[in-house]
PDB file of C-alpha atoms in Angstrom:
ATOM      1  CA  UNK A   1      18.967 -20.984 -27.395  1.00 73.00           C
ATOM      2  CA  UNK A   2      18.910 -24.642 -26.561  1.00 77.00           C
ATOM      3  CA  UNK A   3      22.430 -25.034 -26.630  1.00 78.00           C
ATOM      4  CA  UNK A   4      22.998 -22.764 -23.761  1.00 83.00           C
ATOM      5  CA  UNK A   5      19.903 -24.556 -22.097  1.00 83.00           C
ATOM      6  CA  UNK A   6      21.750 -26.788 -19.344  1.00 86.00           C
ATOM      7  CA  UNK A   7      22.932 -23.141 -17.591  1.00 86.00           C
ATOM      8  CA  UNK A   8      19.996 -21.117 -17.756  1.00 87.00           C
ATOM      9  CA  UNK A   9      17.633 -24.186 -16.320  1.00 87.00           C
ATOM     10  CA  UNK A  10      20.154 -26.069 -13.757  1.00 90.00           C
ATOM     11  CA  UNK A  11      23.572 -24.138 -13.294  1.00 91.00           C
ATOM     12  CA  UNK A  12      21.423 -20.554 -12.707  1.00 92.00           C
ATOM     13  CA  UNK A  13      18.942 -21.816 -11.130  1.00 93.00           C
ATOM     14  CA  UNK A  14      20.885 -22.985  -8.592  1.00 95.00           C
ATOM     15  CA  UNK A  15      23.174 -20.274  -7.964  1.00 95.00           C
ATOM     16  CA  UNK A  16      20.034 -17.934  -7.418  1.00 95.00           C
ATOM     17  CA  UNK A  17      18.812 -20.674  -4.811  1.00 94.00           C
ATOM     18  CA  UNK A  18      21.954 -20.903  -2.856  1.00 95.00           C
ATOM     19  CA  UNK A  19      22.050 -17.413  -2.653  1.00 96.00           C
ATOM     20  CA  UNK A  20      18.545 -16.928  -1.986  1.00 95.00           C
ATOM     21  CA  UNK A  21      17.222 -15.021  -4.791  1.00 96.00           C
ATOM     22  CA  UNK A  22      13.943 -16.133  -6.670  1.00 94.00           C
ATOM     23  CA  UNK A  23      14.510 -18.906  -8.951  1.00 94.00           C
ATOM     24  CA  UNK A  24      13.121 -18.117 -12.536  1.00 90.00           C
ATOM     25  CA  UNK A  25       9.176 -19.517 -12.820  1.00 88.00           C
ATOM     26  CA  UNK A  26       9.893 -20.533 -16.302  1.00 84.00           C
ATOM     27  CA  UNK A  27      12.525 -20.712 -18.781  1.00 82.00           C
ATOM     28  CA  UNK A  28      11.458 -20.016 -22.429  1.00 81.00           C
ATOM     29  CA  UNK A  29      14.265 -21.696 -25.169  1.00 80.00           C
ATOM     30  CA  UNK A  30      14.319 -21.536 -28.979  1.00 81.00           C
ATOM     31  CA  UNK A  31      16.550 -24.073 -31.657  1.00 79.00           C
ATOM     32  CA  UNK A  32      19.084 -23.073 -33.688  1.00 80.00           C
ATOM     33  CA  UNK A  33      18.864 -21.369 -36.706  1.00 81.00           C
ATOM     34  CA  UNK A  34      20.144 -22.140 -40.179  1.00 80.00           C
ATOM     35  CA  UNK A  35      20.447 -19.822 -43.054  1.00 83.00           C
ATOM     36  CA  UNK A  36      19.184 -21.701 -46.584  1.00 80.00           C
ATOM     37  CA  UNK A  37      19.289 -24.870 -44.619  1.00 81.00           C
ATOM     38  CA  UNK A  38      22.667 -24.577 -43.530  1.00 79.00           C
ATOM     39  CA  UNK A  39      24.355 -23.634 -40.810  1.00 81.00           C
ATOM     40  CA  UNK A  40      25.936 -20.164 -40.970  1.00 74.00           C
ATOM     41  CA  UNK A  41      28.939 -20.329 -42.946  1.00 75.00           C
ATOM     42  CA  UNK A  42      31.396 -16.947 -43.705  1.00 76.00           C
ATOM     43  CA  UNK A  43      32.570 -18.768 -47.398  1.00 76.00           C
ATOM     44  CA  UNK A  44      28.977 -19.364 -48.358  1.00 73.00           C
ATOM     45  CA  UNK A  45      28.188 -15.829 -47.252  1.00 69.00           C
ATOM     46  CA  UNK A  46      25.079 -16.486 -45.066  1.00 72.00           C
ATOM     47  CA  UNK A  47      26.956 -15.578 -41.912  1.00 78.00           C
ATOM     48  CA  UNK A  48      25.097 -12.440 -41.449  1.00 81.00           C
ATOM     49  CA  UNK A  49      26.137 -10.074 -38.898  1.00 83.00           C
ATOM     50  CA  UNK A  50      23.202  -7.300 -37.573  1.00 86.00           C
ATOM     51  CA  UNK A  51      25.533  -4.642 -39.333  1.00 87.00           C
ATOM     52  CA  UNK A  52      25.360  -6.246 -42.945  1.00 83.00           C
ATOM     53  CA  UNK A  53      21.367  -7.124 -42.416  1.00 86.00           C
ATOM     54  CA  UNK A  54      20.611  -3.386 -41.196  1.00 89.00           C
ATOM     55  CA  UNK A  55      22.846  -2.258 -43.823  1.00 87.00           C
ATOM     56  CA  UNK A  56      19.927  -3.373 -46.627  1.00 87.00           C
ATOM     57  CA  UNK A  57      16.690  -3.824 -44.107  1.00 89.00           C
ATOM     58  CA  UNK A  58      14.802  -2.305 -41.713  1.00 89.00           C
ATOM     59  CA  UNK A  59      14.781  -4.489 -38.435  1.00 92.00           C
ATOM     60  CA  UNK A  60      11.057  -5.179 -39.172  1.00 94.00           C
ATOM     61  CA  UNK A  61      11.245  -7.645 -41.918  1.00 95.00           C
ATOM     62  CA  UNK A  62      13.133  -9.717 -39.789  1.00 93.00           C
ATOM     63  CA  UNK A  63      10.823  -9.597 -36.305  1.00 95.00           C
ATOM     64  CA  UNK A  64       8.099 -10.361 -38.761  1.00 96.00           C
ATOM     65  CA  UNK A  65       9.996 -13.011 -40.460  1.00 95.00           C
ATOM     66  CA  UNK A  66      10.954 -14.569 -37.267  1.00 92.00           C
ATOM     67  CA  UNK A  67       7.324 -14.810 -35.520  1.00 95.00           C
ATOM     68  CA  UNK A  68       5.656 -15.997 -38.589  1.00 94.00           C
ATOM     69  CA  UNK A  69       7.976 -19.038 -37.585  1.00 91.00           C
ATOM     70  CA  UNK A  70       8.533 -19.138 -33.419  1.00 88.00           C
ATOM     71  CA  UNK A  71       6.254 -21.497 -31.738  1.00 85.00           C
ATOM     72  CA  UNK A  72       6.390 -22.648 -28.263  1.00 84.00           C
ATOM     73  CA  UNK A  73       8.491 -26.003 -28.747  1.00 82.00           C
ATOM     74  CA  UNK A  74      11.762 -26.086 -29.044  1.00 80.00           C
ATOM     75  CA  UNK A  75      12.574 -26.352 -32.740  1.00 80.00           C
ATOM     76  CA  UNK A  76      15.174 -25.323 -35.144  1.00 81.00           C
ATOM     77  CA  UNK A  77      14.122 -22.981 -37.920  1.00 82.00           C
ATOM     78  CA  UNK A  78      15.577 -21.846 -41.392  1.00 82.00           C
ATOM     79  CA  UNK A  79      16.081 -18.603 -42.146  1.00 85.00           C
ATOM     80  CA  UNK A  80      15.044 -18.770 -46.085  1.00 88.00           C
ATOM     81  CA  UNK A  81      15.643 -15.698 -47.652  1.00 89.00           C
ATOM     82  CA  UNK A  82      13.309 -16.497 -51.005  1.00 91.00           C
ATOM     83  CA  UNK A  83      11.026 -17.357 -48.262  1.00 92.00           C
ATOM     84  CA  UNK A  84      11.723 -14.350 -46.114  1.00 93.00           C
ATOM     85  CA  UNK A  85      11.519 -12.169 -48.973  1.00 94.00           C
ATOM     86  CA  UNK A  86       8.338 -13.568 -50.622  1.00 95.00           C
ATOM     87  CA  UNK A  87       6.288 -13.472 -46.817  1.00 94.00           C
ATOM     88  CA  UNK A  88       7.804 -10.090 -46.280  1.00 95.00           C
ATOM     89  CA  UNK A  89       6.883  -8.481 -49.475  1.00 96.00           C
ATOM     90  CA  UNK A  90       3.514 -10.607 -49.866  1.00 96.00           C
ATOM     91  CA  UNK A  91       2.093 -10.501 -46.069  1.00 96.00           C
ATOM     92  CA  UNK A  92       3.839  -7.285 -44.483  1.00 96.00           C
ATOM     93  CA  UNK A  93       3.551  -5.105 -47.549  1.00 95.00           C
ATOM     94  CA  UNK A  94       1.301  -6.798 -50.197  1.00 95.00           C
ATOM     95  CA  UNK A  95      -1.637  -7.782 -47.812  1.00 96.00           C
ATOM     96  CA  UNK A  96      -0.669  -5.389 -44.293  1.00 97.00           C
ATOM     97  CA  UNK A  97       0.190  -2.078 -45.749  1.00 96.00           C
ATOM     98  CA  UNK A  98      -1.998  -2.110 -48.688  1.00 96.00           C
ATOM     99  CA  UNK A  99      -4.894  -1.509 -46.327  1.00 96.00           C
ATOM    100  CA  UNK A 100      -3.568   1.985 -45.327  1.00 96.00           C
ATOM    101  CA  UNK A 101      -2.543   2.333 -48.984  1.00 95.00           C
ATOM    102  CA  UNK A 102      -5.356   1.639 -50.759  1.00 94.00           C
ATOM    103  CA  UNK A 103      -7.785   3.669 -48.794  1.00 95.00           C
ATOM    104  CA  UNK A 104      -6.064   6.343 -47.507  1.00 96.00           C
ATOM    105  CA  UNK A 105      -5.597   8.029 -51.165  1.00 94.00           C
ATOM    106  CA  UNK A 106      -9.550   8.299 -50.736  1.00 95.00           C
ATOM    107  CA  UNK A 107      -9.838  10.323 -47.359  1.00 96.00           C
ATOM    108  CA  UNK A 108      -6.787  12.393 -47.829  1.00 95.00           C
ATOM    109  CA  UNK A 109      -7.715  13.648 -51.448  1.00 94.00           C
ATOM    110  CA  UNK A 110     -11.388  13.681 -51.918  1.00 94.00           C
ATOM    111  CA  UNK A 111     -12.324  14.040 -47.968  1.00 95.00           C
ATOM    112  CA  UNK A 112     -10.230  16.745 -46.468  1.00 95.00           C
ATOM    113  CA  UNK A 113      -8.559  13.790 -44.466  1.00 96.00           C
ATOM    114  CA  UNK A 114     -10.923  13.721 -42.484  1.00 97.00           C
ATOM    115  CA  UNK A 115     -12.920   9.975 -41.870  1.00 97.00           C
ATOM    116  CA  UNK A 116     -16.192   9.375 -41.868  1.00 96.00           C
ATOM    117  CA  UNK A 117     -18.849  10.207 -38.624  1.00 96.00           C
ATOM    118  CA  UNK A 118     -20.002   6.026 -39.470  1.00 96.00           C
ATOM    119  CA  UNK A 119     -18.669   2.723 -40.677  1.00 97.00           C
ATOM    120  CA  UNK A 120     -19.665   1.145 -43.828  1.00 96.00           C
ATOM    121  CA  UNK A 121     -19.352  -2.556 -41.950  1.00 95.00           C
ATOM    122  CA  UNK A 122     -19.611  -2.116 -38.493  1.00 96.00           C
ATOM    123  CA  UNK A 123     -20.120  -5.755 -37.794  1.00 97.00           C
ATOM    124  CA  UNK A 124     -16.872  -6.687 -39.489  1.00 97.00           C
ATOM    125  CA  UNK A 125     -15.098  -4.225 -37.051  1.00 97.00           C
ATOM    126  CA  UNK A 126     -16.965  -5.932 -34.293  1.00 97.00           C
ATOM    127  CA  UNK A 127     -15.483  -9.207 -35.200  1.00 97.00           C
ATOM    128  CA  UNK A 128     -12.203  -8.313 -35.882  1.00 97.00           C
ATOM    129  CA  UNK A 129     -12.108  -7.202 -32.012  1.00 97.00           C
ATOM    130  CA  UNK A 130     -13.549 -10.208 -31.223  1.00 97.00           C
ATOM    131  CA  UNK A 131     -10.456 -12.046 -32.926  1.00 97.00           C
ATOM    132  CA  UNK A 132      -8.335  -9.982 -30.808  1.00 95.00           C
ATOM    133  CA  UNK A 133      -9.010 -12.155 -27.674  1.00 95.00           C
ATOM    134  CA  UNK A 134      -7.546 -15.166 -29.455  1.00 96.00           C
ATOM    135  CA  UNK A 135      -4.894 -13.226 -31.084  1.00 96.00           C
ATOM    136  CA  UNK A 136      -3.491 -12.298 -26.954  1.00 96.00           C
ATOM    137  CA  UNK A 137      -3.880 -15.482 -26.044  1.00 96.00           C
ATOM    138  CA  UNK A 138      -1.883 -16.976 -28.610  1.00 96.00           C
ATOM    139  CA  UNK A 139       0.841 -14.548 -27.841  1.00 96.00           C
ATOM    140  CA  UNK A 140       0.828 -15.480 -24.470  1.00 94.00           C
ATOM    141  CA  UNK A 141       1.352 -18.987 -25.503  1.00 93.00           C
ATOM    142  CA  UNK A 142       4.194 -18.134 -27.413  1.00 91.00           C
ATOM    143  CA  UNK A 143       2.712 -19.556 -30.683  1.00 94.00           C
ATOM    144  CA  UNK A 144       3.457 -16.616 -32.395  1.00 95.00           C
ATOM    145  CA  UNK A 145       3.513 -18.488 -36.178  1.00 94.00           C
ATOM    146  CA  UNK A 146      -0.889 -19.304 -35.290  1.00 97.00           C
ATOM    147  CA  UNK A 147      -1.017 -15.152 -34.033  1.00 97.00           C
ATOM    148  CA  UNK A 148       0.972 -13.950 -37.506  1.00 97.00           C
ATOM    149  CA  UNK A 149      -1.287 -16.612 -39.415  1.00 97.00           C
ATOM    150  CA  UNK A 150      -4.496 -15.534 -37.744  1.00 97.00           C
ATOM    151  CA  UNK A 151      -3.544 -11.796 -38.507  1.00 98.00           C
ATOM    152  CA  UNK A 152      -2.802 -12.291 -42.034  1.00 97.00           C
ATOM    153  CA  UNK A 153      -5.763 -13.882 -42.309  1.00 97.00           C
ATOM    154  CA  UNK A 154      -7.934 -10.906 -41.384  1.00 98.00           C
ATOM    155  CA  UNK A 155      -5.655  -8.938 -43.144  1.00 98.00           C
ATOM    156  CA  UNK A 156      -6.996 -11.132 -46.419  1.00 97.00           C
ATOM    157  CA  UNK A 157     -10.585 -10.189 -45.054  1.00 97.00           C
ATOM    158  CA  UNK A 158      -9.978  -6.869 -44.977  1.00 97.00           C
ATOM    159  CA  UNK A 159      -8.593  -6.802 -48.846  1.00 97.00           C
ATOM    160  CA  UNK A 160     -11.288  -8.997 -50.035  1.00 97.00           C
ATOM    161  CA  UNK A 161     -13.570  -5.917 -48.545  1.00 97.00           C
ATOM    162  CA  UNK A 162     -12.398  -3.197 -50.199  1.00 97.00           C
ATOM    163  CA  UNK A 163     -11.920  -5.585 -53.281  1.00 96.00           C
ATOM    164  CA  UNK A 164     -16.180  -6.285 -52.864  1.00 96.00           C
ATOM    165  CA  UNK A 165     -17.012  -2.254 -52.215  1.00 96.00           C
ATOM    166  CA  UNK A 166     -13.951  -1.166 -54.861  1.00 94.00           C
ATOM    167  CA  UNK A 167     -14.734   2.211 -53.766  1.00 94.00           C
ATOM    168  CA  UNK A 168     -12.336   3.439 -56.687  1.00 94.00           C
ATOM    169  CA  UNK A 169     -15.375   2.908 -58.842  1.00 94.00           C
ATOM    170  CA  UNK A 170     -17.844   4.354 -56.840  1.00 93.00           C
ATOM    171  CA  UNK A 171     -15.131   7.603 -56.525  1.00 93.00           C
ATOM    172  CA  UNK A 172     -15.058   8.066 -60.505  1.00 92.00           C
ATOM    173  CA  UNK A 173     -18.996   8.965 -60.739  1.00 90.00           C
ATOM    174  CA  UNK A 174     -19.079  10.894 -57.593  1.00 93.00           C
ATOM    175  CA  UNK A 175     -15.755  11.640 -55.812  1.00 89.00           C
ATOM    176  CA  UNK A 176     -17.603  13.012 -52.676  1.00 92.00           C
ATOM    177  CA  UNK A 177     -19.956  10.177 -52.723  1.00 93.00           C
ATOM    178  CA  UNK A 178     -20.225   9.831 -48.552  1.00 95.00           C
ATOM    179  CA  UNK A 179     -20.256   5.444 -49.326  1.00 96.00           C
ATOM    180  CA  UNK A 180     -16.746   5.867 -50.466  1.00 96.00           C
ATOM    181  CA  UNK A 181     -15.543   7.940 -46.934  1.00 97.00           C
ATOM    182  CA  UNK A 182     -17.912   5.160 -45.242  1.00 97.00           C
ATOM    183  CA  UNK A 183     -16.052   2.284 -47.117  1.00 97.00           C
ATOM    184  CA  UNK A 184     -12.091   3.872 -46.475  1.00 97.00           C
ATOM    185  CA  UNK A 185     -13.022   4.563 -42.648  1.00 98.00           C
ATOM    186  CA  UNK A 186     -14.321   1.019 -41.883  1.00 98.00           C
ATOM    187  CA  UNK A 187     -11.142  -0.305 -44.134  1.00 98.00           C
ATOM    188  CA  UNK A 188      -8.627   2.212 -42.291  1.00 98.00           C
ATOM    189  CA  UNK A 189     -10.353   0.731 -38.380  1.00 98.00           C
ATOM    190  CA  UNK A 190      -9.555  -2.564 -39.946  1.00 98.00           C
ATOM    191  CA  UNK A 191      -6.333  -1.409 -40.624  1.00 98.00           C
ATOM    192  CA  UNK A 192      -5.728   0.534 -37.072  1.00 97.00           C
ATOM    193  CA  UNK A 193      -7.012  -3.054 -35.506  1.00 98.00           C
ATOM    194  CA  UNK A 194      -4.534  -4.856 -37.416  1.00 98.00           C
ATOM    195  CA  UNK A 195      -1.337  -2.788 -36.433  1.00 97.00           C
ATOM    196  CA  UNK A 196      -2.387  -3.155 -32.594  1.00 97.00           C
ATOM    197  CA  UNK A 197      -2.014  -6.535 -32.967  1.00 97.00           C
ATOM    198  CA  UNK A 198       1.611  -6.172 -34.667  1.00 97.00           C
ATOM    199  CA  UNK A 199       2.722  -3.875 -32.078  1.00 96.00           C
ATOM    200  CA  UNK A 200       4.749  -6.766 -30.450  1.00 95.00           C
ATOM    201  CA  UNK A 201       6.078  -7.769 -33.557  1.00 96.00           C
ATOM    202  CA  UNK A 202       6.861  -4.628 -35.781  1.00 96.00           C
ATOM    203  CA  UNK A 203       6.598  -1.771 -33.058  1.00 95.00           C
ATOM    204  CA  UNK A 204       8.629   0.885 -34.935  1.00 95.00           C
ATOM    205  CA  UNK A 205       6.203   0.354 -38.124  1.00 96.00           C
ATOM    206  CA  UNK A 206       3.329   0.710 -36.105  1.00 96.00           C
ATOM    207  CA  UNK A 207       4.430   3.856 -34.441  1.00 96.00           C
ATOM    208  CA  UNK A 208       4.489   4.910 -37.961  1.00 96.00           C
ATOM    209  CA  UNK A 209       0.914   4.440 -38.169  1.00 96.00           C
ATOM    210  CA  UNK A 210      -0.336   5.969 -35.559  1.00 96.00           C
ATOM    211  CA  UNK A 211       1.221   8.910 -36.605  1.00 96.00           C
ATOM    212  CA  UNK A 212      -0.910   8.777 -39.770  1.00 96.00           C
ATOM    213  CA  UNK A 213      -3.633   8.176 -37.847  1.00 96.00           C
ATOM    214  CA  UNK A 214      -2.647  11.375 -35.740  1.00 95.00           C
ATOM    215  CA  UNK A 215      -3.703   9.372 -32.609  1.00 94.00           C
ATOM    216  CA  UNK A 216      -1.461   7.736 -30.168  1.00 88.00           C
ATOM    217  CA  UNK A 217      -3.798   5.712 -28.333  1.00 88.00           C
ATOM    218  CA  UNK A 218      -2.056   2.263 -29.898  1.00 91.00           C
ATOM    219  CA  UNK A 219      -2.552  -0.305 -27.197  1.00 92.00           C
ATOM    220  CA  UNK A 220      -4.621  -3.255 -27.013  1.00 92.00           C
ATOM    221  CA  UNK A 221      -6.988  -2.094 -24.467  1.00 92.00           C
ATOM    222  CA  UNK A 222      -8.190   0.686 -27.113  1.00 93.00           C
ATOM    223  CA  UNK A 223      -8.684  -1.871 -29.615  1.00 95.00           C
ATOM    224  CA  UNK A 224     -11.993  -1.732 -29.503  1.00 93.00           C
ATOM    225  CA  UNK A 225     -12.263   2.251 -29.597  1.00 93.00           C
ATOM    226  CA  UNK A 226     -13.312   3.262 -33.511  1.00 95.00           C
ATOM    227  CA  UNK A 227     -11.755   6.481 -34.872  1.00 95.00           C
ATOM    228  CA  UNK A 228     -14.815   8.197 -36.794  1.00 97.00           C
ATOM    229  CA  UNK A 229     -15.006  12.028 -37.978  1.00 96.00           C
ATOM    230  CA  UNK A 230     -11.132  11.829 -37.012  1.00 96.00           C
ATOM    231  CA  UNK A 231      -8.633  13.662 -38.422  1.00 96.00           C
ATOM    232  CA  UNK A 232      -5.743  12.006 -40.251  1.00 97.00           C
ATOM    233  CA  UNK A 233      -2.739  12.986 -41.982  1.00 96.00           C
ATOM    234  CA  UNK A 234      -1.386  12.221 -45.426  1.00 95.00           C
ATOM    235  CA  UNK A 235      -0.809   8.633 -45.760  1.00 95.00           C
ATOM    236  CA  UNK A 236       3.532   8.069 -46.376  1.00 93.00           C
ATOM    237  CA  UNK A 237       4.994   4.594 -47.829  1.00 91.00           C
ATOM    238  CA  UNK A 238       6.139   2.774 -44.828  1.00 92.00           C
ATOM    239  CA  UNK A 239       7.363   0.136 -46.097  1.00 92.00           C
ATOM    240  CA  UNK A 240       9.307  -1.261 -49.643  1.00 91.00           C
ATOM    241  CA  UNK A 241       9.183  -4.614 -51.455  1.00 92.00           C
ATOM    242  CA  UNK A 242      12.761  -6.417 -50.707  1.00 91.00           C
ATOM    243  CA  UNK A 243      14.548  -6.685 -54.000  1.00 90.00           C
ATOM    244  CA  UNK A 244      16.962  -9.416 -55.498  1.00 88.00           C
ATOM    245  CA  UNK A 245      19.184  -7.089 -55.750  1.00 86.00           C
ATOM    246  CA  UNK A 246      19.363  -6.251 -51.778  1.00 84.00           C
ATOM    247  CA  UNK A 247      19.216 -10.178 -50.807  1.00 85.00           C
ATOM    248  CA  UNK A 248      22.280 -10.868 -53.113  1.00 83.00           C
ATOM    249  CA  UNK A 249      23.975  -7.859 -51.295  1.00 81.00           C
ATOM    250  CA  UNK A 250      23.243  -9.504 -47.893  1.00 79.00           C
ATOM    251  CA  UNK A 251      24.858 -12.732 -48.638  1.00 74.00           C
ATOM    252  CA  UNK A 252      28.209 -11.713 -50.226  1.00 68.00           C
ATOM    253  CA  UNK A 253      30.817 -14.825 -49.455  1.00 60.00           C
ATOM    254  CA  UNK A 254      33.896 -13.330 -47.276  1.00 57.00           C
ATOM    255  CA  UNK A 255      37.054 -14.492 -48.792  1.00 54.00           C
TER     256      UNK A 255
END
């Protein structure tokens, strides 16, 4: 944090020198944050230890939470919780998850779990590998708020295809109608693209999904492969909305 900055770029620094070690090639500093645009305060209740938080969370929310606002400068940043829980439960779960969801159900009921042998859309596959470049390199940068932007947005993409094909209405005339595998296989690639590029950010949901995906080849350098005529396994909820109820737990006052 920047108040700790004098040390880590001057004090540290020099020690290493005088004793000579390396000096550090770069030294990467964040602001302070505030909880509901305060500072943490214990008789407000928004002094939240890790305990209390993983008490009522999973650590995920919060790594997402906190990259969809890190950039690369050194600013301060609120930690909102309407805002935290409206991003969480409207990018991570609402737009994210729903992916898997929504076309899972498909392959694992009508389809033996088993995808299909080609993609419906193999061109919008293609080009959300190609985003993939940009998506590293804004990691790299440390703007991860423009990486968790630019991956929501293809998650939106991806929605607004199944939305288009709405392979639940193809399913009711003909359940084993090969479109519908066709449509969930290109959605669920989309969706295995997607969680590669979260892996920095939410690595313990991700390893959740490859295990539905009964493959463990998760790394960016298999981005690119597509799993067809794969075998899956039945799709589990991985992740909840946040509640009211759980954010008024979180921010008790301590008397």
């Amino acid at each position: 944090g920047k108040d700790i900055i004098n040390f880590h770029a001057l004090f540290w620094p020099a020690m290493l020198h005088s004793a000579g070690y390396r000096t550090p090639s770069a030294v990467w500093a964040h602001g302070y944050v505030t909880v509901n645009g305060a500072k943490m305060s214990k008789s407000r209740g928004t002094f939240i230890k890790a305990r209390t938080y993983l008490d009522h969370f999973q650590p995920e929310y919060l790594r997402y939470y906190y990259a969809a606002k890190l950039n690369n400068r050194i600013d301060d940043f609120d930690l909102n919780l309407e805002d935290f829980k409206q991003r969480v439960n409207s990018d991570l779960v609402g737009k994210f998850v729903n992916i898997g969801s929504r076309s899972a159900k498909f392959i694992n009921k009508d389809f033996d779990n088993v995808l299909a042998s080609k993609l419906d859309k193999p061109e919008l596959v293609k080009e959300f590998i190609n985003a993939s470049s940009e998506i590293k390199e804004l990691y790299e940068a440390r703007d991860f708020n423009k990486a968790m932007r630019e991956i929501m947005s293809l998650a939106d993409k991806a929605n607004q295809y199944v939305d288009k094909m709405q392979p639940w209405v193809l399913s009711k005339s003909n359940p084993k109608d090969e479109l519908v595998q066709e449509i969930c296989t290109t959605s669920l690639n989309l969706f295995r693209i997607l969680a590669i590029m979260l892996v920095p950010v939410t690595p313990v949901l991700v390893k959740k999904i490859s295990t539905f995906f009964n493959d463990d080849d998760f790394t960016w350098d298999s981005i690119d492969k597509n799993l067809l005529d794969h075998n899956i396994n039945q799709f589990e909820p991985l992740l909840g909305r946040i509640e009211d109820q759980s954010i008024n737990q979180l921010i008790k006052p301590i008397k």
